[in-house]
Coordinates of C-alpha atoms in Angstrom, one line a residue:
X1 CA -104.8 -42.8 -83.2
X2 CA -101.8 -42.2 -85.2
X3 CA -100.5 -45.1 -87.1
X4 CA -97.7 -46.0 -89.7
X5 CA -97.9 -49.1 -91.4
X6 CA -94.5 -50.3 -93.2
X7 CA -95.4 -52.7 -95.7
X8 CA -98.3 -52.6 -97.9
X9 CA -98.5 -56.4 -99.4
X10 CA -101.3 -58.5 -98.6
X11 CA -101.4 -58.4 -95.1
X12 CA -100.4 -54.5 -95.0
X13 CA -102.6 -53.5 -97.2
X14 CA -105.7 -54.9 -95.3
X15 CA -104.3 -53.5 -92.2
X16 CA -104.2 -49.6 -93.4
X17 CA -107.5 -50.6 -95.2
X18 CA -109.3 -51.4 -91.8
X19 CA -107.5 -48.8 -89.9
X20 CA -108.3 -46.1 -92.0
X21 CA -111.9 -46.8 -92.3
X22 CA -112.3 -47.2 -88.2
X23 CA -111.2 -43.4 -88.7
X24 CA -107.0 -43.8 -87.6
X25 CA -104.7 -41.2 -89.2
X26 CA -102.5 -43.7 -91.1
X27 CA -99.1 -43.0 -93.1
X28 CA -98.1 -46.0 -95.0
X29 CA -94.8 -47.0 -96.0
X30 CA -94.4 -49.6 -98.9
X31 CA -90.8 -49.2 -101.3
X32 CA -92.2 -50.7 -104.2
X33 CA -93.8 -48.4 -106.4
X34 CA -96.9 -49.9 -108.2
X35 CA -97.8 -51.0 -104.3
X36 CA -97.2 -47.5 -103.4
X37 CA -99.3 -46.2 -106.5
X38 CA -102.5 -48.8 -105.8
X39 CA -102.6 -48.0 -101.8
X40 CA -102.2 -44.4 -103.0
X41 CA -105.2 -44.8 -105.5
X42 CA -107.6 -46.8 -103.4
X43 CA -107.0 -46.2 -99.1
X44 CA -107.7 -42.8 -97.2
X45 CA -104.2 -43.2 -95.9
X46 CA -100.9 -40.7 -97.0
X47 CA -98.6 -42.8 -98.7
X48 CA -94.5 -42.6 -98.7
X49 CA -93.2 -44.8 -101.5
X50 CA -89.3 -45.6 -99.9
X51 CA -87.4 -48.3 -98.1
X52 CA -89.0 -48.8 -94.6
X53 CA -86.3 -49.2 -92.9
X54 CA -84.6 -45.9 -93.7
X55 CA -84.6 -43.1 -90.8
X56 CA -85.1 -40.6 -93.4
X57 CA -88.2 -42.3 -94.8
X58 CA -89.3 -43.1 -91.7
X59 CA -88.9 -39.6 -90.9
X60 CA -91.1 -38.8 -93.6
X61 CA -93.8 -41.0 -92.0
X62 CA -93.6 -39.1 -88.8
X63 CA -91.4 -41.6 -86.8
X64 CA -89.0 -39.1 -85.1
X65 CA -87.9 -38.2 -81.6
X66 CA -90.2 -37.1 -79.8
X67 CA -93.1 -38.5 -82.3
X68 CA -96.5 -38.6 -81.5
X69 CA -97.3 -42.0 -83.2
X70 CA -99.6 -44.3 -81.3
X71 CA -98.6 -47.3 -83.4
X72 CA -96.1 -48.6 -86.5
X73 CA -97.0 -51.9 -87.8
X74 CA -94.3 -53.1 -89.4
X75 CA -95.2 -56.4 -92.2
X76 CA -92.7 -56.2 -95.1
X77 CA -91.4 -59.4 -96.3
X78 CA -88.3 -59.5 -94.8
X79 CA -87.6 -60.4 -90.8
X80 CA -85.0 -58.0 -90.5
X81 CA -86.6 -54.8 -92.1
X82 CA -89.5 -55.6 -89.9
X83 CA -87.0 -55.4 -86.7
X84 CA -85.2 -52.7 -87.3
X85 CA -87.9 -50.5 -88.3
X86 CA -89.8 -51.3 -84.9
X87 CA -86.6 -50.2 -83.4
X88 CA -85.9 -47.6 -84.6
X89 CA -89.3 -46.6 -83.7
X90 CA -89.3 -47.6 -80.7
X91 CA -86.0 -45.4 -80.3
X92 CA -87.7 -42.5 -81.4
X93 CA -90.7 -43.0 -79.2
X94 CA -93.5 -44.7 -80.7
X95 CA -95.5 -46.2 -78.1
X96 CA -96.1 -49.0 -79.5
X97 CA -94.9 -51.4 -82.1
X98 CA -95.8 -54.6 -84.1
X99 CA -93.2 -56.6 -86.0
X100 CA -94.3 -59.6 -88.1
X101 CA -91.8 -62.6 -88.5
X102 CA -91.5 -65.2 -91.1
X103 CA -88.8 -67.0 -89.3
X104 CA -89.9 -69.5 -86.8
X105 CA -86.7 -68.6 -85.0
X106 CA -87.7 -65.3 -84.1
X107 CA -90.5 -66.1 -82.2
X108 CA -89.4 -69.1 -80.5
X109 CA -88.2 -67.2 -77.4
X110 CA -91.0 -64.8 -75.8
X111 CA -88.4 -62.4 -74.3
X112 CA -86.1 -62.2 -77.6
X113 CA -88.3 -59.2 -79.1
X114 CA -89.3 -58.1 -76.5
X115 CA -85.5 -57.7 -75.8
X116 CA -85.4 -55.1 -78.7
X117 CA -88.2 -53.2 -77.7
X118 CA -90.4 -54.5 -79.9
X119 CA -94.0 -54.9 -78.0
X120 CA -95.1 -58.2 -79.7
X121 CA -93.5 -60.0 -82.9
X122 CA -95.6 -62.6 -84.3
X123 CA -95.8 -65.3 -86.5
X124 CA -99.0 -66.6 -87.3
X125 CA -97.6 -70.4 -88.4
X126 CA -97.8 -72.2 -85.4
X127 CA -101.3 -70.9 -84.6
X128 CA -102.5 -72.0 -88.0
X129 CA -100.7 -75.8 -87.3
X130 CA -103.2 -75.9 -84.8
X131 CA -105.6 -75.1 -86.5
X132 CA -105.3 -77.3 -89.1
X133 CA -104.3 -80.2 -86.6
X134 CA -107.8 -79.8 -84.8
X135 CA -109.6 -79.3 -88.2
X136 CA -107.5 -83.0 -88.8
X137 CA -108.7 -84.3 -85.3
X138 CA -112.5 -83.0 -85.6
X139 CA -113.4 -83.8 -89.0
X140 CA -116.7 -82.2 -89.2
X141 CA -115.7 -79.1 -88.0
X142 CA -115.2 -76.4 -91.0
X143 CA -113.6 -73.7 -88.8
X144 CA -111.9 -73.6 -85.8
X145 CA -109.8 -71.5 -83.4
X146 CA -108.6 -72.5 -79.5
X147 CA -109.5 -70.4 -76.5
X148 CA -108.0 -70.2 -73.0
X149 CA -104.7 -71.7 -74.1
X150 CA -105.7 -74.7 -75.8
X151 CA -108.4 -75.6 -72.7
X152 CA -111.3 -74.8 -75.1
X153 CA -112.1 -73.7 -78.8
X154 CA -114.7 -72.5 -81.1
X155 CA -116.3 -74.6 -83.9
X156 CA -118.1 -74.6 -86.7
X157 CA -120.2 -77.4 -87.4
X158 CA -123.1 -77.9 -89.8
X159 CA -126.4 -79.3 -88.9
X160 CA -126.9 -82.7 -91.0
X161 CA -130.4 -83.3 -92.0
X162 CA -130.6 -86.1 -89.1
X163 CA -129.3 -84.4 -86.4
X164 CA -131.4 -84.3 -83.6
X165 CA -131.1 -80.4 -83.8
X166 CA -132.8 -79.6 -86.9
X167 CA -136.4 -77.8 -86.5
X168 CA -135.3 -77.0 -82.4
X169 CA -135.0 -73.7 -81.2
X170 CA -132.3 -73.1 -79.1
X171 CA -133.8 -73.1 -75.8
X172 CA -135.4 -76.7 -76.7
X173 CA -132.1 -77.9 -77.6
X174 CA -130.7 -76.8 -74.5
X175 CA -133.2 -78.7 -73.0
X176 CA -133.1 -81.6 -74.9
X177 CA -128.6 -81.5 -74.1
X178 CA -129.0 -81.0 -70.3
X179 CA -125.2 -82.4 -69.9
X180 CA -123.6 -80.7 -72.9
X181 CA -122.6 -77.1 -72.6
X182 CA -124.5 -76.1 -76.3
X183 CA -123.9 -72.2 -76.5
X184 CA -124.1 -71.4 -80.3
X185 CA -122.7 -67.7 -81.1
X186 CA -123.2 -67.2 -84.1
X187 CA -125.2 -69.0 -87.2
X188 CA -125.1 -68.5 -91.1
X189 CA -128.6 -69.9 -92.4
X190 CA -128.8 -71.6 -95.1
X191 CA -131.1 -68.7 -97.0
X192 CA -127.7 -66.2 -96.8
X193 CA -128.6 -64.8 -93.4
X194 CA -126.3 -64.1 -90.7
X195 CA -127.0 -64.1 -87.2
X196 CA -126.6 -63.6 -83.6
X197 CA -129.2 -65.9 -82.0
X198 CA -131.1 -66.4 -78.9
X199 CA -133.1 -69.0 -77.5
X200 CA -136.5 -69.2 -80.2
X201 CA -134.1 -69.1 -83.1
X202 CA -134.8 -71.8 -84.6
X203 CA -132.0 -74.2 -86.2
X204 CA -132.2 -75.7 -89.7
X205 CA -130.9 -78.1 -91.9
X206 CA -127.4 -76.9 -93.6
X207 CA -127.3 -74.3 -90.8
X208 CA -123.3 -73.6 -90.4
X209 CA -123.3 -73.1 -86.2
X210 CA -120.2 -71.9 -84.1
X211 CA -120.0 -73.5 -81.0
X212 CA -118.4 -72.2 -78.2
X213 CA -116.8 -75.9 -76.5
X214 CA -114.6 -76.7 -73.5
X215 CA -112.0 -79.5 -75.6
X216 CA -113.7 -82.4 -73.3
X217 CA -117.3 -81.6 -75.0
X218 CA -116.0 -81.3 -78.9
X219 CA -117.0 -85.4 -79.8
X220 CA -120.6 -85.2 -77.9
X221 CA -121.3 -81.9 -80.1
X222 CA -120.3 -83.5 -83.6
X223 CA -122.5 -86.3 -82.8
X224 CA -125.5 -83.6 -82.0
X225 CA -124.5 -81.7 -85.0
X226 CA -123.6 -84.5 -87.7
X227 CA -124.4 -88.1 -85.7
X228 CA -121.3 -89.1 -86.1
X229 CA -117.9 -89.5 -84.5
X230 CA -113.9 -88.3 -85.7
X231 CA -112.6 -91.0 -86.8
X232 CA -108.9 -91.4 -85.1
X233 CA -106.1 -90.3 -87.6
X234 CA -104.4 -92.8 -89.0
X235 CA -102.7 -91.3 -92.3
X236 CA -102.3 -88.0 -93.2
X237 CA -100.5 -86.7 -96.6
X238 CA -98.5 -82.8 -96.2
X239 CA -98.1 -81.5 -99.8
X240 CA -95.2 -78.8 -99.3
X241 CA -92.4 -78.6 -97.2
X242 CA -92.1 -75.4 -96.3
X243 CA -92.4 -73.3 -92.8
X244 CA -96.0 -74.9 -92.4
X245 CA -95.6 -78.1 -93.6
X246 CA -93.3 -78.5 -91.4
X247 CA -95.1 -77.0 -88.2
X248 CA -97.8 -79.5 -89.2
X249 CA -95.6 -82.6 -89.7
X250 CA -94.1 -81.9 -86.2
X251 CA -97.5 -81.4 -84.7
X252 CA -99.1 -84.4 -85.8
X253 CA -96.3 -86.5 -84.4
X254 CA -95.8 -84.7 -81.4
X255 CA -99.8 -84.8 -80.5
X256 CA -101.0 -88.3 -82.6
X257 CA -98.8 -91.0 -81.6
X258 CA -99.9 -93.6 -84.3
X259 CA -100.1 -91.5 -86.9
X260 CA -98.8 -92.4 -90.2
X261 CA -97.5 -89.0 -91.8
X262 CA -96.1 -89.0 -95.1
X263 CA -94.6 -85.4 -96.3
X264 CA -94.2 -84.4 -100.1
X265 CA -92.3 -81.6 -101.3
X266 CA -90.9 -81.0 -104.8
X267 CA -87.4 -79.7 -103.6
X268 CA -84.5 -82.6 -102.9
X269 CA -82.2 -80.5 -100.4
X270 CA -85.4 -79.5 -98.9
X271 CA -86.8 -83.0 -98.6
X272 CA -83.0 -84.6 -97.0
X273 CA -83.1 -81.6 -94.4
X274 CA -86.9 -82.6 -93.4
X275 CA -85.7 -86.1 -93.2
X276 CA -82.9 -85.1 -90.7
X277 CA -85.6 -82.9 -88.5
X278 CA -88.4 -85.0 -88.1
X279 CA -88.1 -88.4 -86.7
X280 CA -91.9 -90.0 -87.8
X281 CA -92.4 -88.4 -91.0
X282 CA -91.8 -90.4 -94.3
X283 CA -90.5 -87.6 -96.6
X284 CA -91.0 -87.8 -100.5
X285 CA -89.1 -85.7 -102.8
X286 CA -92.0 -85.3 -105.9
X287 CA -94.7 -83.2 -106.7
X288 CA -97.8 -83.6 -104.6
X289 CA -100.2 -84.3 -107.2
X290 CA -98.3 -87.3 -108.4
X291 CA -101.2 -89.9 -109.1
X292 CA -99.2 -92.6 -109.1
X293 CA -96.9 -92.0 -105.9
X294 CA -100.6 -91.0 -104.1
X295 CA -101.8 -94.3 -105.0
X296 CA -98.9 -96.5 -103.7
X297 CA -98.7 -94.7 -100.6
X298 CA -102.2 -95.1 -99.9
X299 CA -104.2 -91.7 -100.2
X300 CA -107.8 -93.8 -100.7
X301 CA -107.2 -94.4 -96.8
X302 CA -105.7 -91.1 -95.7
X303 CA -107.9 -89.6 -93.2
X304 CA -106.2 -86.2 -94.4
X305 CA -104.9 -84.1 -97.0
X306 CA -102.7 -81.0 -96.5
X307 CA -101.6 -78.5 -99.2
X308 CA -99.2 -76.3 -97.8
X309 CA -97.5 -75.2 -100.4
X310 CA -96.5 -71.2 -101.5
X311 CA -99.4 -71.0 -104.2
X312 CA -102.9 -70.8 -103.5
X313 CA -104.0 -72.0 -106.9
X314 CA -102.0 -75.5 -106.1
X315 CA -103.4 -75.7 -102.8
X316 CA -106.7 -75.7 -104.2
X317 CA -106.0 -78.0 -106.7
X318 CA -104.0 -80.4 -105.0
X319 CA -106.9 -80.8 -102.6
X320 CA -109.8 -81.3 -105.4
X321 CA -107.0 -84.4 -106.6
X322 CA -106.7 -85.8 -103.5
X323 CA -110.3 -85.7 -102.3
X324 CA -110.9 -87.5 -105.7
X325 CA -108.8 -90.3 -104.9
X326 CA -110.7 -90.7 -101.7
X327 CA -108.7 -88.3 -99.2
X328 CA -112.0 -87.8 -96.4
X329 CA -110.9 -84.8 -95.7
X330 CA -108.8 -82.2 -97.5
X331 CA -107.6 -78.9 -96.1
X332 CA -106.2 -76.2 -98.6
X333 CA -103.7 -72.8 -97.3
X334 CA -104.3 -69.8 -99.2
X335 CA -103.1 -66.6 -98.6
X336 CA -105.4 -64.3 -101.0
X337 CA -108.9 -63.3 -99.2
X338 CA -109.9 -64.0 -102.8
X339 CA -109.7 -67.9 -102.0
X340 CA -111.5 -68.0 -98.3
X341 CA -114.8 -68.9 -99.5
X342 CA -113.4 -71.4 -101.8
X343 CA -115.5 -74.6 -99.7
X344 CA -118.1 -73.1 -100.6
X345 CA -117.7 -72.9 -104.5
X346 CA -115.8 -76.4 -104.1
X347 CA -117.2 -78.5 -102.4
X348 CA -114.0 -80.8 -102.3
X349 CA -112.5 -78.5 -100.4
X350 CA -113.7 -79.4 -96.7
X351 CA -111.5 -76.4 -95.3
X352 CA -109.2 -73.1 -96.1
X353 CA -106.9 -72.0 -93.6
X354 CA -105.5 -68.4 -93.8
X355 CA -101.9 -66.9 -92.1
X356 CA -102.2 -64.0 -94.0
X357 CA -105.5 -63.5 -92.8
X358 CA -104.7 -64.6 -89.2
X359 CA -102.0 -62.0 -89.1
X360 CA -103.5 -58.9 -90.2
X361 CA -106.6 -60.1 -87.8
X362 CA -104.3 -60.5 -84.9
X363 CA -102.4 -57.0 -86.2
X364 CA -105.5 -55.4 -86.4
X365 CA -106.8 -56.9 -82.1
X366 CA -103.4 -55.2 -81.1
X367 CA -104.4 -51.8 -81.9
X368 CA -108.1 -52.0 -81.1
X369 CA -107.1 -53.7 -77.8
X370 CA -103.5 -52.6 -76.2
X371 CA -104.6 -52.8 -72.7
X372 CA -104.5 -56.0 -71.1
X373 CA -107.1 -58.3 -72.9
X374 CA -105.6 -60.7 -75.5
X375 CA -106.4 -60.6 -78.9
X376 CA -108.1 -63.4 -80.4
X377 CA -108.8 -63.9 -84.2
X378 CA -112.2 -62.2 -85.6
X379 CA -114.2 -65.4 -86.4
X380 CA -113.5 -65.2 -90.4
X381 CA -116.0 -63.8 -93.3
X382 CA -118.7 -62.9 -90.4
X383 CA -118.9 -59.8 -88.3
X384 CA -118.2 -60.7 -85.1
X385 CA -115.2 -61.0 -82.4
X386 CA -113.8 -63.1 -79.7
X387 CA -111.3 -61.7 -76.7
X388 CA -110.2 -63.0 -73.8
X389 CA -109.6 -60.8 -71.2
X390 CA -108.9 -61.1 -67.2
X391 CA -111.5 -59.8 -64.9
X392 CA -109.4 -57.8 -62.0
X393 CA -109.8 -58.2 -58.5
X394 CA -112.2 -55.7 -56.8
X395 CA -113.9 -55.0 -60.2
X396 CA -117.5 -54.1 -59.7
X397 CA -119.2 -57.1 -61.3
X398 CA -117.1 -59.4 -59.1
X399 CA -119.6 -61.8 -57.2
X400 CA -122.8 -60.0 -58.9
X401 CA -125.1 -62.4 -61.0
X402 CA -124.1 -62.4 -64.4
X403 CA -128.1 -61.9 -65.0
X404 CA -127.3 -58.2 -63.2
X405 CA -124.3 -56.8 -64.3
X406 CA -125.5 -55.0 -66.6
X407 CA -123.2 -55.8 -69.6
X408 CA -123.3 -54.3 -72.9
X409 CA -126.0 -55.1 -74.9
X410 CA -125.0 -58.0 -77.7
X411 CA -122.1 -58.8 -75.9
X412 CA -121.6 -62.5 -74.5
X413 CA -119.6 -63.8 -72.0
X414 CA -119.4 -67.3 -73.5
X415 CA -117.0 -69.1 -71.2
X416 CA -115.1 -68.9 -68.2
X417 CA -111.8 -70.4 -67.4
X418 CA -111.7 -70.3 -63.5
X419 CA -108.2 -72.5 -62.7
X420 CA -108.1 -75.9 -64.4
X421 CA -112.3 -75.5 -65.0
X422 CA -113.8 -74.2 -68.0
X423 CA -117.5 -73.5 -68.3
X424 CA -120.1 -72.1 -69.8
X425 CA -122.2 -69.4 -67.6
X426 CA -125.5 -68.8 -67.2
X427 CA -127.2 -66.2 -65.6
X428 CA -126.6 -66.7 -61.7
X429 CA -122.9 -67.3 -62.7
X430 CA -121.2 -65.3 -60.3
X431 CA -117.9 -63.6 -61.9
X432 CA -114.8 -63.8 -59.3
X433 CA -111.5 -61.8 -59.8
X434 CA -108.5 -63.4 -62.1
X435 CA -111.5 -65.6 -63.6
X436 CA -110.3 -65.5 -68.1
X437 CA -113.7 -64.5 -69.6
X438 CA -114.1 -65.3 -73.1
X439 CA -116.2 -62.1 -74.7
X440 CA -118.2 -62.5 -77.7
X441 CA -119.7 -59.5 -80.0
X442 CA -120.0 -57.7 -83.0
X443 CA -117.3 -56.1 -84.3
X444 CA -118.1 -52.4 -83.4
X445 CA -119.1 -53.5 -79.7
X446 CA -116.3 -55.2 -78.7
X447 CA -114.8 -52.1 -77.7
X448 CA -117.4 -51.1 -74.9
X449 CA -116.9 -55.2 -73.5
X450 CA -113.7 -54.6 -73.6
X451 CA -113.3 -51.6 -71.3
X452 CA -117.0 -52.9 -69.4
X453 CA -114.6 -56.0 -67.9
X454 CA -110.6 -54.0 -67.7

């Protein structure tokens, strides 16, 4: 396909990276020049150093009537470039276009881009709240991300050196769990290897496991896993007030009734207009690494510890601090792929949570995928993908045993959201039309599951 990216910071960058090496014909767009000169240097993609939003640069980039480009992705920092470059695309016949949004305002409406032309405009911070809210709610989880609309997720749990799982194969642990719906995707091993498994792998201690889960099963599997419970939330601490500080603030007293959420953010005119928006919230205008204000309000009892704030490097350390003081669990926001494996160098660090990584994932589903199957996020640092897609009426698997429809090797259906139920198949599942089929496979075979179920 033929694609133009406009923006080539973080996200941007990794976007034209991926799309170039999955063999697209990509012209980049990117106004500063040392950006320009570093994509130019280091991607297989033709590189127009100008202002994005410019027709005549955009010209330059092959956006003109009567173009032939399959996509633009359009990711600068600024809302408004991002809009009027996927209009004016869209104007000169792109068929498709991708704009991100900082502002929370522009996405709160679904029909406002689409309004402008603009195919899908998104904003990857209320998708991250969520994330961080269930990482809050299931504290032995390290990742997560929801499936069919909240109904059921994906987790990743590590097996503690008593769970009753260790030294089981999967197929005994199945048989062990008769009433919990245990369907393990994927598994990093403690010895560095990565797999897909079946049912003789064998699971071991420190194993890091991700569990496909209706919501209803999460608390039996973290007792399997680590043989223990979530302890309810009681107090959580927010360090920066920003976009997703906010979102998370909001969430937690929107969702957790009894929460006790205290907020802490640096800047004073940002601090009395968080006061004025959230109702629950104690807001604290200091710096959240303050050992003294920590201590008064109570962080050796806070069930959780959010850095949210616009620099990684604080993030991290904010968390380490906090965890010290006796935080259980502390979850840190970076924005740099640099910083993802962080929990593993740190072990203070419980979680990392990434929007710029969530958007250039999500960018990345919207071009591999523009028929009619959602995009979900790629499970992070391993290769392998989730989608949910719709199986149509009449389609030819419809009513066949899931044991002989011949789907594509290595790919998984892993659950099925049939109305208000969501379960796990097995093979004499029989597949009916409009049932949401949550696909799992490696990254180069989602395609073929893809167009096996449209």
């Amino acid at each position: 396909m033929k694609i133009v990216v406009v923006g080539l910071g973080e996200i941007g960058f990794s976007v034209a990276a991926a799309l170039s090496a999955e063999g697209h014909d990509v012209n980049a767009v990117e106004e500063n020049p040392d950006r320009a000169a570093k994509a130019d240097n280091e991607l297989d993609v033709r590189v127009i150093c100008g202002n994005g939003v410019r027709p005549r640069v955009l010209y330059e980039a092959g956006v003109r009537d009567g173009c032939d480009i399959d996509f633009l992705i359009a990711c600068t920092g600024r809302d408004e470039a991002n809009i009027l470059a996927c209009w004016v695309a869209k104007h000169a016949g792109v068929k498709r276009v991708v704009a991100r949004a900082r502002g929370l305002e522009f996405t709160d409406s679904p029909t406002w881009g689409k309004d402008l032309g603009i195919d899908v405009m998104i904003s990857p911070e209320r998708s991250v709240a969520r994330e961080i809210l269930e990482l809050l709610s299931v504290s032995s989880a390290v990742h997560t991300a929801e499936l069919l609309g909240g109904r059921a997720a994906i987790y990743a749990f590590h097996v503690a050196g008593c769970s009753p799982l260790a030294g089981l194969s999967l197929k005994q642990a199945r048989a062990a769990n008769p009433g919990i719906a245990l369907l393990i995707v994927y598994i990093k091993k403690t010895s560095g290897e990565s797999i897909v498994p079946d049912g003789d792998t064998v699971l071991g201690e420190g194993d890091l496991c991700y569990v496909v889960s209706g919501k209803e099963q999460v608390w039996n599997l973290e007792k399997l896993f680590q043989l223990r419970y979530s302890r309810p939330l009681k107090r959580v601490f927010i360090a920066g007030g920003g976009k997703l500080g906010f979102q998370v603030a909001d969430g937690l007293e929107t969702n957790y009734r009894n929460v006790d959420v205290r907020l802490i953010d640096h800047n004073r005119e940002r601090c009395e207009k968080l006061s004025t928006e959230l109702s629950r919230t104690i807001v604290l205008n200091s710096d959240g690494a303050d050992e003294l204000l920590l201590t008064e309000e109570g962080i050796d009892c806070a069930d959780g510890y959010v850095a949210t704030t616009e620099s990684d490097e604080v993030n991290l350390m904010y968390g380490v601090m906090a965890k010290s003081m006796g935080a259980h669990k502390c979850i840190a926001v970076v924005r740099h792929k640099r910083y993802l494996n962080m929990p593993e160098l740190i072990p203070m660090i419980d979680a990392v949570v990434s929007p710029n990584e969530a958007l250039a994932l999500f960018m990345l589903r919207c071009v591999r995928y523009p028929g009619g199957s959602k995009a979900l996020s790629i499970i992070e640092k391993i290769d392998a993908e989730m989608l949910e897609t719709v199986l149509p009426e009449g389609h030819a698997v419809e009513n066949v045993p899931l044991s002989e429809c011949n789907v594509p090797k290595n790919v998984l259906v892993a659950l099925v959201g049939r109305g208000e139920r969501v379960f796990v198949p097995d093979g004499t599942t029989r597949l009916r039309g409009g049932d949401h089929l949550i696909l799992f496979a490696s990254a180069y075979k989602m395609r073929a599951a893809a167009e096996f179920f449209d």
